[in-house]
Coordinates of C-alpha atoms and ligand atoms in Angstrom, one line a residue:
Chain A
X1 CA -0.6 96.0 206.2
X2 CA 0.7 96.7 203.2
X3 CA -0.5 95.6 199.6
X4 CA 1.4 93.0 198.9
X5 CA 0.8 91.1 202.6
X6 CA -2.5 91.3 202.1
X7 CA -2.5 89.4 198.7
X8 CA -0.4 87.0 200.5
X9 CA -2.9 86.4 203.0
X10 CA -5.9 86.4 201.5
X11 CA -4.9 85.0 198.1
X12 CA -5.1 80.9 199.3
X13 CA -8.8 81.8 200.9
X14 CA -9.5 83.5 198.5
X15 CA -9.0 81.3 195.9
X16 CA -11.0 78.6 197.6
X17 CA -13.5 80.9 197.5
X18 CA -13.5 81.0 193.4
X19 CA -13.3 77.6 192.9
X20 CA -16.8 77.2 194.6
X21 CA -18.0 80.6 193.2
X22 CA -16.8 79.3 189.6
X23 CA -18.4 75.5 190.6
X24 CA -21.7 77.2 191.1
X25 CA -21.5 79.5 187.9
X26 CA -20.8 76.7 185.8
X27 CA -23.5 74.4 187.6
X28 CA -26.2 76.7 187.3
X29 CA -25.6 78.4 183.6
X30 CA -25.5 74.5 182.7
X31 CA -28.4 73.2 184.5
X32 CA -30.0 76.6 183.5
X33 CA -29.4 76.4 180.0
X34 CA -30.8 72.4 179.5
X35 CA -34.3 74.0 181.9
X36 CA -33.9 76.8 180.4
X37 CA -34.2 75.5 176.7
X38 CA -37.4 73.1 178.0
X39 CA -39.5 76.2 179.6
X40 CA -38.6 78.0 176.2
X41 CA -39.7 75.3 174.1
X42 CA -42.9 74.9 176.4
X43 CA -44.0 78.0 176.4
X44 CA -43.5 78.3 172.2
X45 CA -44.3 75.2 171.5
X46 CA -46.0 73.3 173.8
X47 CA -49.7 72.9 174.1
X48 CA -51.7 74.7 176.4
X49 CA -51.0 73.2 179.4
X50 CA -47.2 73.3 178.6
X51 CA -47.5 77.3 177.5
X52 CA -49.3 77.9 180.6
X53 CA -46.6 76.3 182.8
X54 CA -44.0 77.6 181.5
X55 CA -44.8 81.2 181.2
X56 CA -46.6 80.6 184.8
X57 CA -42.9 79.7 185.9
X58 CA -40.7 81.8 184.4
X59 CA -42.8 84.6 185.1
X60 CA -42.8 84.0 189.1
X61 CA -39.1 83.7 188.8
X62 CA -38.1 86.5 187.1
X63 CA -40.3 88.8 189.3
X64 CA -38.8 88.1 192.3
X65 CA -35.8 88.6 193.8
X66 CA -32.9 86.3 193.8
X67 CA -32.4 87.0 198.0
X68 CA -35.9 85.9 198.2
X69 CA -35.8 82.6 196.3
X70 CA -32.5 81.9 198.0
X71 CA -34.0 82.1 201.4
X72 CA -37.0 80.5 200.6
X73 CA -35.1 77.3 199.4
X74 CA -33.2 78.0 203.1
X75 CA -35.0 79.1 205.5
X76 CA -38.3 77.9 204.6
X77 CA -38.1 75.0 203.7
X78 CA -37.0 73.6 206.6
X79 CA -40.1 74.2 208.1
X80 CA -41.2 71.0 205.8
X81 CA -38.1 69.3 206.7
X82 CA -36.4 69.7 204.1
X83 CA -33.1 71.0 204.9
X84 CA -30.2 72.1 202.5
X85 CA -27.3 72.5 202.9
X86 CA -26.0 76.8 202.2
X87 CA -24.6 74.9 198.8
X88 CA -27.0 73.3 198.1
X89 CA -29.5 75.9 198.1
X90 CA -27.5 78.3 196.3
X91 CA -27.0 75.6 193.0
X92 CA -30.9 75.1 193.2
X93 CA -31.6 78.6 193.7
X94 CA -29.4 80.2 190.8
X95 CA -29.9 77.1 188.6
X96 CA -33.6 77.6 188.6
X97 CA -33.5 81.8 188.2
X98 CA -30.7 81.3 185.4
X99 CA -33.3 78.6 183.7
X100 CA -36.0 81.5 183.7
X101 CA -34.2 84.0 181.9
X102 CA -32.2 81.7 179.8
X103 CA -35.9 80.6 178.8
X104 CA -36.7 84.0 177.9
X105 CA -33.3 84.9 175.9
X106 CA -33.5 81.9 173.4
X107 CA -37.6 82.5 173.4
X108 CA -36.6 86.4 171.7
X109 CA -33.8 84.6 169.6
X110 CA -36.4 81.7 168.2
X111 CA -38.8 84.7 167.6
X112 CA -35.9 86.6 165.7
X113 CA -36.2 83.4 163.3
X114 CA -38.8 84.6 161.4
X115 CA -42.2 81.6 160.7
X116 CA -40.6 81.0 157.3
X117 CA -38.0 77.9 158.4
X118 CA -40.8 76.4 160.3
X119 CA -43.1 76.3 157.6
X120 CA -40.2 75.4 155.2
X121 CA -39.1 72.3 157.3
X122 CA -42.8 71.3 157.7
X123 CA -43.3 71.2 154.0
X124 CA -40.3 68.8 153.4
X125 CA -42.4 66.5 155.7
X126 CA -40.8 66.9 159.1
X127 CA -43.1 66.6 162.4
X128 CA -42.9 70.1 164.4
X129 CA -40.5 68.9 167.1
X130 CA -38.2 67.5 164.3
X131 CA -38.3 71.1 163.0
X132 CA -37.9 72.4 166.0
X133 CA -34.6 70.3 166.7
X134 CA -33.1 70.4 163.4
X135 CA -33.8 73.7 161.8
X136 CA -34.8 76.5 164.8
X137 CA -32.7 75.4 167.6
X138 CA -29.3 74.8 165.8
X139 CA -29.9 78.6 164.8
X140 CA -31.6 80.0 167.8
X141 CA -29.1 78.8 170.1
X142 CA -26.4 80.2 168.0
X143 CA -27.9 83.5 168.3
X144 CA -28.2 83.6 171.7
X145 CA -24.6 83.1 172.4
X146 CA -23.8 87.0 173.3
X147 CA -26.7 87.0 175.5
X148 CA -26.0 83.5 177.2
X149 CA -22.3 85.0 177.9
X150 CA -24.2 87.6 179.8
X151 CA -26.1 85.5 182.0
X152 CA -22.9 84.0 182.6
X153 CA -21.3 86.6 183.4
X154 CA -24.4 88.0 185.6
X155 CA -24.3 84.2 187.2
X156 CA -20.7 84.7 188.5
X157 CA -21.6 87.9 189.9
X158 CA -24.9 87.2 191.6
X159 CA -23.6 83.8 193.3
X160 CA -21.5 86.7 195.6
X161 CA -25.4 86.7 197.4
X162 CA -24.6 83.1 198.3
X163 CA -22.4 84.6 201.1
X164 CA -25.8 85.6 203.0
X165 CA -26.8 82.0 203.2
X166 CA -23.4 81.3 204.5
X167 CA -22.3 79.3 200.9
X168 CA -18.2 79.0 200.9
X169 CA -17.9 81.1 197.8
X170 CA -15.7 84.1 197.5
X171 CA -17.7 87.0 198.6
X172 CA -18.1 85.0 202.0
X173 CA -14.4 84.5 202.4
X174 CA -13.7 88.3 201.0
X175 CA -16.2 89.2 204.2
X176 CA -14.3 86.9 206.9
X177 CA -10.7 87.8 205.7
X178 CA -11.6 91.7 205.9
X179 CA -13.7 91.8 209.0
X180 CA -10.7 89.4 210.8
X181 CA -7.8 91.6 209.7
X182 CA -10.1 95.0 209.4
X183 CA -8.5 95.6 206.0
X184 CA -11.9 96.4 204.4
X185 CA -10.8 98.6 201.6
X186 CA -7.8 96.7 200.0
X187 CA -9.9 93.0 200.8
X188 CA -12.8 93.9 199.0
X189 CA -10.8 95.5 196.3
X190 CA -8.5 92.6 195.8
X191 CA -12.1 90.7 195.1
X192 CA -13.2 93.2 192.9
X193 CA -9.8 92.5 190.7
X194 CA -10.3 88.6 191.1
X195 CA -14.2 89.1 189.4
X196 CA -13.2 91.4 186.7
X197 CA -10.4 89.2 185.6
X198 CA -12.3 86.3 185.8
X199 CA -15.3 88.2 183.5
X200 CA -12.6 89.4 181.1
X201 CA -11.6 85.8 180.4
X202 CA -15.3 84.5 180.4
X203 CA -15.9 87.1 177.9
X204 CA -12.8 85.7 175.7
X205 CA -14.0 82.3 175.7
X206 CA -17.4 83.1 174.7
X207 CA -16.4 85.7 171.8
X208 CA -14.1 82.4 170.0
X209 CA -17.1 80.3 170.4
X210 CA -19.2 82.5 169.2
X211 CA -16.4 83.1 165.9
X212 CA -16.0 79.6 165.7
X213 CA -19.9 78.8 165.6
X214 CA -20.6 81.7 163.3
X215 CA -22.2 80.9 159.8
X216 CA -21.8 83.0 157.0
X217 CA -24.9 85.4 157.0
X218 CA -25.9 84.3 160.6
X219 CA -25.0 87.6 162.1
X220 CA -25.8 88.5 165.9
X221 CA -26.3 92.0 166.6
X222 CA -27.9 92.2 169.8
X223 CA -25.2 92.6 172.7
Chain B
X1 CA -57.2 57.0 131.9
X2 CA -56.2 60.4 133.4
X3 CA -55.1 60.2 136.7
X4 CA -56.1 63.0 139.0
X5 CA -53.3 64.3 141.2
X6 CA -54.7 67.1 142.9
X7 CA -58.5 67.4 143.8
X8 CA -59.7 70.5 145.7
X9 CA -63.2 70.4 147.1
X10 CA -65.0 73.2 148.6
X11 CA -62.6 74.6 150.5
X12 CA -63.1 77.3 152.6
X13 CA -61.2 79.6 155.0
X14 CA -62.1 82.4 157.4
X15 CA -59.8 84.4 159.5
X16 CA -61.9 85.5 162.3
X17 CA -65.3 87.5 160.7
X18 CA -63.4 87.9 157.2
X19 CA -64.0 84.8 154.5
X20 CA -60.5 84.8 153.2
X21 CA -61.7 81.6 150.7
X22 CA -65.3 80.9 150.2
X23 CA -65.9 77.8 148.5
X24 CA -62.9 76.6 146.1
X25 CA -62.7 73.8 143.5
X26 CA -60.2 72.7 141.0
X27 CA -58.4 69.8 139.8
X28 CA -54.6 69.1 138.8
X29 CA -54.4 66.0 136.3
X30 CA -50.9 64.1 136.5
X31 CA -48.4 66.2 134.3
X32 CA -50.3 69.8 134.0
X33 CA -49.4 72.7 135.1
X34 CA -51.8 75.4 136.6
X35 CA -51.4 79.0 136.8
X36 CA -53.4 81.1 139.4
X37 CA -53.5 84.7 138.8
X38 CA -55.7 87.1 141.0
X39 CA -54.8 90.5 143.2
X40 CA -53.4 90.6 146.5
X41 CA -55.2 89.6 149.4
X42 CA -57.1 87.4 147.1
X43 CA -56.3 84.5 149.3
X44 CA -53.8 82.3 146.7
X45 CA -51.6 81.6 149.4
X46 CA -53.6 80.7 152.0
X47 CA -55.3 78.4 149.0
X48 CA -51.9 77.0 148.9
X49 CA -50.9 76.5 152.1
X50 CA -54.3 75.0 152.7
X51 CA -53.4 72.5 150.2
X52 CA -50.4 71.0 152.5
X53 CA -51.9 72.1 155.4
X54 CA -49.6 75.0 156.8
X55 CA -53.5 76.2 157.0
X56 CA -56.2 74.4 158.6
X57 CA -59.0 75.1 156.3
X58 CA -62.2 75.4 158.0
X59 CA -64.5 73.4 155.2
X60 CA -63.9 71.2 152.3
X61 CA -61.7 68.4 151.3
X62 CA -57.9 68.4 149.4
X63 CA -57.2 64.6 147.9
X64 CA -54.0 64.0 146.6
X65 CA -53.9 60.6 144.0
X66 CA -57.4 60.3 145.8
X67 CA -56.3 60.1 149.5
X68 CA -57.6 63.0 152.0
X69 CA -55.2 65.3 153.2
X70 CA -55.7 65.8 156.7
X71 CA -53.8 67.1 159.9
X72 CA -53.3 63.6 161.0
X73 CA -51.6 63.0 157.9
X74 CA -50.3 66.0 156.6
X75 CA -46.8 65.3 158.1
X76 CA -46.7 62.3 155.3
X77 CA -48.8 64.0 152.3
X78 CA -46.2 66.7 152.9
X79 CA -43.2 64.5 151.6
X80 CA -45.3 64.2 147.8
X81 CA -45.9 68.0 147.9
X82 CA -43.0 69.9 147.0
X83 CA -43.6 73.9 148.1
X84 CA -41.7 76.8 147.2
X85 CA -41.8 80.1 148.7
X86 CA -42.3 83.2 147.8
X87 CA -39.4 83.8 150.0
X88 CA -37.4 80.9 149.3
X89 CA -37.3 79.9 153.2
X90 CA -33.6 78.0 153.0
X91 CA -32.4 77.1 155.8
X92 CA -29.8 80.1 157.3
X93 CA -27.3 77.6 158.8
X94 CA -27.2 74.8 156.2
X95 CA -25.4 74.7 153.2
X96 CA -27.2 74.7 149.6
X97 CA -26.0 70.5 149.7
X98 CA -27.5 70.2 153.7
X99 CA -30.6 72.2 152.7
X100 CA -31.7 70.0 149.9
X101 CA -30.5 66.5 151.6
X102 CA -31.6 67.5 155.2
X103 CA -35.0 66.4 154.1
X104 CA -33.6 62.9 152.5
X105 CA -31.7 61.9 155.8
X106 CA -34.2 63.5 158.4
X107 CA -38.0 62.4 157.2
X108 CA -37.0 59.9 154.1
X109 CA -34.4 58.0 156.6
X110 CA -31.6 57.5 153.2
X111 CA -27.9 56.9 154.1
X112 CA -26.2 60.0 153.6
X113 CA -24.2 58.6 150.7
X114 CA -27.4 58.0 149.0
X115 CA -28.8 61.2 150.5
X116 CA -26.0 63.2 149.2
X117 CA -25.9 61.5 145.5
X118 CA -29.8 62.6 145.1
X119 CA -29.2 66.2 146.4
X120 CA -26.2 66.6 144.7
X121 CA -27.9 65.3 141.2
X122 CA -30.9 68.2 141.7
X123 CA -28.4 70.6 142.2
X124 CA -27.2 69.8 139.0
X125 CA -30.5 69.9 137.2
X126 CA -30.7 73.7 138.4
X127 CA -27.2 74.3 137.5
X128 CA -25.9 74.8 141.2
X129 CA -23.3 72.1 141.6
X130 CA -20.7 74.6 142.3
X131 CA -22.4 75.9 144.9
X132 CA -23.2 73.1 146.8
X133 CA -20.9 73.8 150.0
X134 CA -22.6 77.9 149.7
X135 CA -24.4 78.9 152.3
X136 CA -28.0 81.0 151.7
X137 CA -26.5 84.4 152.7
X138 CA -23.5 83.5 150.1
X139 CA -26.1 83.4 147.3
X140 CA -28.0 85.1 145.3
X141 CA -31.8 85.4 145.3
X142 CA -32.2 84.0 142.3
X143 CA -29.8 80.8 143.1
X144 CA -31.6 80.3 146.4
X145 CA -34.9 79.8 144.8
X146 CA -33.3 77.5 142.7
X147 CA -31.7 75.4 145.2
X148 CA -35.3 75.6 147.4
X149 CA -37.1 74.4 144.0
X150 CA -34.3 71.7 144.2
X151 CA -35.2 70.8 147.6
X152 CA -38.5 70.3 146.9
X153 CA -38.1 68.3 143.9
X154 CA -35.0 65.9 145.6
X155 CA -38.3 64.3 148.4
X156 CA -39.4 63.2 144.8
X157 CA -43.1 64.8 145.2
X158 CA -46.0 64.1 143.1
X159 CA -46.9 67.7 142.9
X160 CA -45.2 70.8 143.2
X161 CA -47.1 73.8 144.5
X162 CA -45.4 77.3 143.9
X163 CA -46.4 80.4 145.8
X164 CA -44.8 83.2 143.4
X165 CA -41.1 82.0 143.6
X166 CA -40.1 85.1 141.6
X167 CA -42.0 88.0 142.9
X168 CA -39.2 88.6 145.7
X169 CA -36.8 88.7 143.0
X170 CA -34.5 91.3 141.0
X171 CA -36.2 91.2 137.3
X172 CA -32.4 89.9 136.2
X173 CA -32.9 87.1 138.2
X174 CA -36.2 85.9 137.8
X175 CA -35.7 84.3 134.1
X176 CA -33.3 81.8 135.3
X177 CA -35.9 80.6 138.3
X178 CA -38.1 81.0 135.2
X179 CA -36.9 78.4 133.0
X180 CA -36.0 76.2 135.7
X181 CA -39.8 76.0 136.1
X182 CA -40.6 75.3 132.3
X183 CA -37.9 72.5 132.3
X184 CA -40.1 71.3 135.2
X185 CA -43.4 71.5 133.5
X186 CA -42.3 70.0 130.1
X187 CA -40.8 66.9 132.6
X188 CA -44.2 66.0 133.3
X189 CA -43.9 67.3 136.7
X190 CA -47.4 68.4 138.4
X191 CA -48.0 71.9 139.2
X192 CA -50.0 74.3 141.0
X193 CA -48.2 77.8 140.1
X194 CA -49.1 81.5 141.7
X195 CA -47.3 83.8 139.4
X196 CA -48.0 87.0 137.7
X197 CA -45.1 86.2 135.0
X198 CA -47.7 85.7 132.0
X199 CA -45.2 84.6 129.6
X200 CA -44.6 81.7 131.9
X201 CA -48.1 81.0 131.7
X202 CA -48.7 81.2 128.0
X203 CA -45.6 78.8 127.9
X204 CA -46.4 76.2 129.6
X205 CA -50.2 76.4 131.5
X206 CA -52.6 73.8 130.6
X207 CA -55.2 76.0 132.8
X208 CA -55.2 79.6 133.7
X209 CA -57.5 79.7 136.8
X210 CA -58.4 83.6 137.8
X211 CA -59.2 84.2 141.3
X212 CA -60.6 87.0 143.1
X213 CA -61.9 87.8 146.9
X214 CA -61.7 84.1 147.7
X215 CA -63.6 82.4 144.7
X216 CA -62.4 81.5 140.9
X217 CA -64.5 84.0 138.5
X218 CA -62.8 82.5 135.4
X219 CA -60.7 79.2 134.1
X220 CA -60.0 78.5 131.6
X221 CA -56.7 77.7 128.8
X222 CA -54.2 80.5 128.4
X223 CA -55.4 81.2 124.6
X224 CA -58.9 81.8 125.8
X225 CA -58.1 83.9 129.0
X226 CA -55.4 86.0 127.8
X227 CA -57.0 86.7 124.2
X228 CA -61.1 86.1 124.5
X229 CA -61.7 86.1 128.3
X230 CA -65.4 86.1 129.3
X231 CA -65.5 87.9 132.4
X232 CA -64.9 91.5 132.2
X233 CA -62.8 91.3 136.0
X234 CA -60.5 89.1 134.3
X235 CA -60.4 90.9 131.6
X236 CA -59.4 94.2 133.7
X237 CA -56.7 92.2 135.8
X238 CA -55.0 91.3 133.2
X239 CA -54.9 95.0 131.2
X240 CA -53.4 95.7 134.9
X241 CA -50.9 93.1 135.2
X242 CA -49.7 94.1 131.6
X243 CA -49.2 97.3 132.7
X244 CA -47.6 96.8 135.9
X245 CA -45.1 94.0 134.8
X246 CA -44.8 95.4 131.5
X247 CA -43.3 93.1 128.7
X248 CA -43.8 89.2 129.3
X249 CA -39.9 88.5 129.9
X250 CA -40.0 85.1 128.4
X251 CA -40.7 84.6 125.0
Ligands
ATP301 N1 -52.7 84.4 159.6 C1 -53.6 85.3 159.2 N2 -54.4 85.9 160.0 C2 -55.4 86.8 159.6 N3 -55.5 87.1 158.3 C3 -54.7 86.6 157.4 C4 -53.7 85.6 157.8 N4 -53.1 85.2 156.6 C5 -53.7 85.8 155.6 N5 -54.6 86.7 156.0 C6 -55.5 87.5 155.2 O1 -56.1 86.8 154.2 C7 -56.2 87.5 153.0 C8 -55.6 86.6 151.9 O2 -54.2 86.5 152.0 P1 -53.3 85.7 151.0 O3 -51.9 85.9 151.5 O4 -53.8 84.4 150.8 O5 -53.6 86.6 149.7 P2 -52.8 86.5 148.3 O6 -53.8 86.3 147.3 O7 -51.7 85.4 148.4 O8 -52.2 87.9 148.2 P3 -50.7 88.3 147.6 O9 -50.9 88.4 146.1 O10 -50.5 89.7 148.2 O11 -49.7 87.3 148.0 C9 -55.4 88.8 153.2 O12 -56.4 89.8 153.4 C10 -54.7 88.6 154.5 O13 -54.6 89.8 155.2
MG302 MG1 -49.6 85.5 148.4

């Protein structure tokens, strides 16, 4: 087959494929990013129990792997009866692991701050939560803009492991299209094209955010 | 009668084995202005942040107008204590207006008409209304100690603790924080001042209180301590400081 029929064949199954993959990147860098900012706040600024949770969490997460937790959510637990569907599973799954390292990127960005604007919002009279939601997270969350389009961008790549649970997302129908038609090389590179497109816009979006966010002095240089 | 604003009582401070305060006392009466000289790692700013609590001290008591600061109250003592950094500590992502009304609108609850009106008036008194819409990175460091002093001073406090506001400063800059200050003190405003600038302490200090390894060796009025002192530490501090800052840049 040549080029061109194979984009015309694949192209509509494909593209169901990347709405789902781009439904699932979007789910769990959102749901990730409102965990991830309570495990960050826990661990800085909760007491104790709230530090130990956190880091206890986030830890166990982000040493192991992804193909682990996903199968766990699948396969196992079923064998408590609770069944999910491949879907299902994969939001849960990457929403948690995304919230774990989202947790740890604005942790380094609110340690960037410096103790200084704590201190300084505490003398004007405001309670440390206040502080913490009018004077460190409005700047640590700017900061971690470059590395939050990373995870992003890490999310819409790592959701292709969804396909092993037998989630609908593009990897999966990359596999069914090539193994039907045996067209291995020029399915899987059509793909390929599909996610790097897809990561250049991403990567468009998130630099004019970040430009339109910026404040004068505020610069990132981490990326 | 002469009200007492701030009252220090015994206080002590240890960080781990090392006594980092040992026992201080001192008073503030309503419109005087003390100066705290003493070398570094003296434990001034920890004295300080003691004060308003950024510190737990481990002993002693701090009353302000006679009620006890403590960490269950510190939020709300806080509002009457103005406190200006070394560092200035602004605010990155406000604006010199936001930094001084954030306080207003956020723990004093005003409207932010009224909010505005009061931040925009201190920026005035130390001659910053132009750059009200600046942010911190946009100014200098001798404008963003003013606009932190102004910040301070908008939460109306009863006392204004500073913790050398001119020490991180260019020596061009450091007059006009300088006689921002001095306007302050001949207000009538309250203050507890850290500062090796002796001619703002032969200007306007009521008190010159020497301190040294976490106790006060001398105190005494800036007369006496700069030309009779009775200690011979204090007395070899200051022939340091005079060489070290050289001429007293205020006159
Ligand atoms: N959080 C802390 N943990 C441990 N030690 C501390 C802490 N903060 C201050 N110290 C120690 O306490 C001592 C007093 O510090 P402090 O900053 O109060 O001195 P200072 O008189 O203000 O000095 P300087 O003139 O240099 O500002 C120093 O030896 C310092 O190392
Ligand atoms: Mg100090």
């Amino acid at each position: 087959m040549s080029f061109w029929q194979i984009i015309l064949l694949s192209m509509p199954k494909l593209l169901s494929g990347l709405t789902v993959t781009l439904y699932m990147t979007v789910f769990a860098a959102s749901v990730g990013l409102f965990f991830g900012i309570v495990l960050c706040l826990g661990r800085v600024y909760g007491n104790k129990f709230a530090r130990l949770l956190s880091s206890g969490f986030i830890e166990l997460i982000r040493g192991t792997p992804m193909l682990v937790q996903l199968f766990i959510l699948y396969y196992g637990l079923p064998v408590y009866g609770i069944r999910l569907t491949p879907l299902v599973a994969a939001l849960i799954g990457f929403s948690i692991n995304s919230a774990a390292y989202q947790a740890e990127y604005l942790r380094g960005s609110i340690q960037s701050i410096g103790t200084g604007q704590m201190k300084a919002a505490l003398s004007i009279g405001m309670k440390k939560w206040q502080a913490v939601r009018c004077i460190i997270l409005p700047q640590a969350l700017r900061r971690v803009i470059p590395a939050w389009t990373n995870e992003f961008i890490y999310l819409l790549k790592y959701t292709s492991m969804a396909y092993i649970i037998g989630a609908p997302e593009m990897m999966a129908q990359a596999k069914f299209i090539a193994s039907r038609n045996f067209e291995f090389f020029k399915v899987y590179l059509l793909t390929a094209a599909v996610y790097l497109s897809i990561v250049w816009v991403l990567s468009f979006v998130f630099s004019h955010l970040e430009k339109r966010l910026r404040i004068p002095g505020m610069v990132v240089t981490e990326r | 009668m002469i009200q007492v604003v701030l009252k220090i009582e015994d206080l002590k401070k240890n960080y781990g084995k090392a006594e980092i305060l040992k026992g201080i006392s001192l008073e503030v009466k309503k419109g005087e202005t003390k100066v705290i000289i003493g070398p570094s790692g003296t434990g001034k700013s920890t004295l300080l942040a003691c004060v308003n609590r950024l510190v737990e001290p481990d002993h002693g008591r701090v009353l302000l107008e006679g009620e006890e600061i403590t960490s269950r109250n510190a939020h709300k003592m806080r509002q009457k204590i103005g406190y200006v950094f070394q560092d200035f500590n602004l605010f990155n992502h406000l604006t010199a207006l936001d930094n001084v009304r954030i306080g207003l609108i956020k723990v004093q609850k005003l409207s932010k008409e009224e909010a505005t009106q009061i931040a925009l008036e201190q920026l005035s008194k130390v001659g910053l209304s132009e750059k009200a819409s600046l942010y911190p990175s946009q100014l200098s460091g001798g404008q963003k100690q003013r606009v932190a002093i102004a910040r301070a001073l908008a939460m109306r406090p009863k006392l204004m603790l500073f913790d050398e506001p001119t020490s991180a400063l260019d020596p061009e800059l450091i007059g006009e924080v300088l006689s921002v200050m001095i306007d302050l003190a001949r207000s009538g405003m309250t203050m507890l001042v850290v500062t090796h600038e002796l001619g703002f302490a032969r200007t306007v200090a009521d008190e010159i209180i020497f301190m040294e390894n976490g106790l006060i060796v001398e105190q005494g009025p800036p007369a006496l301590i700069f030309s009779n002192p009775q200690k011979d530490r204090t007395r070899q501090f200051l022939r340091k400081l005079t060489e070290l800052y050289g001429e007293e840049r205020i006159k």
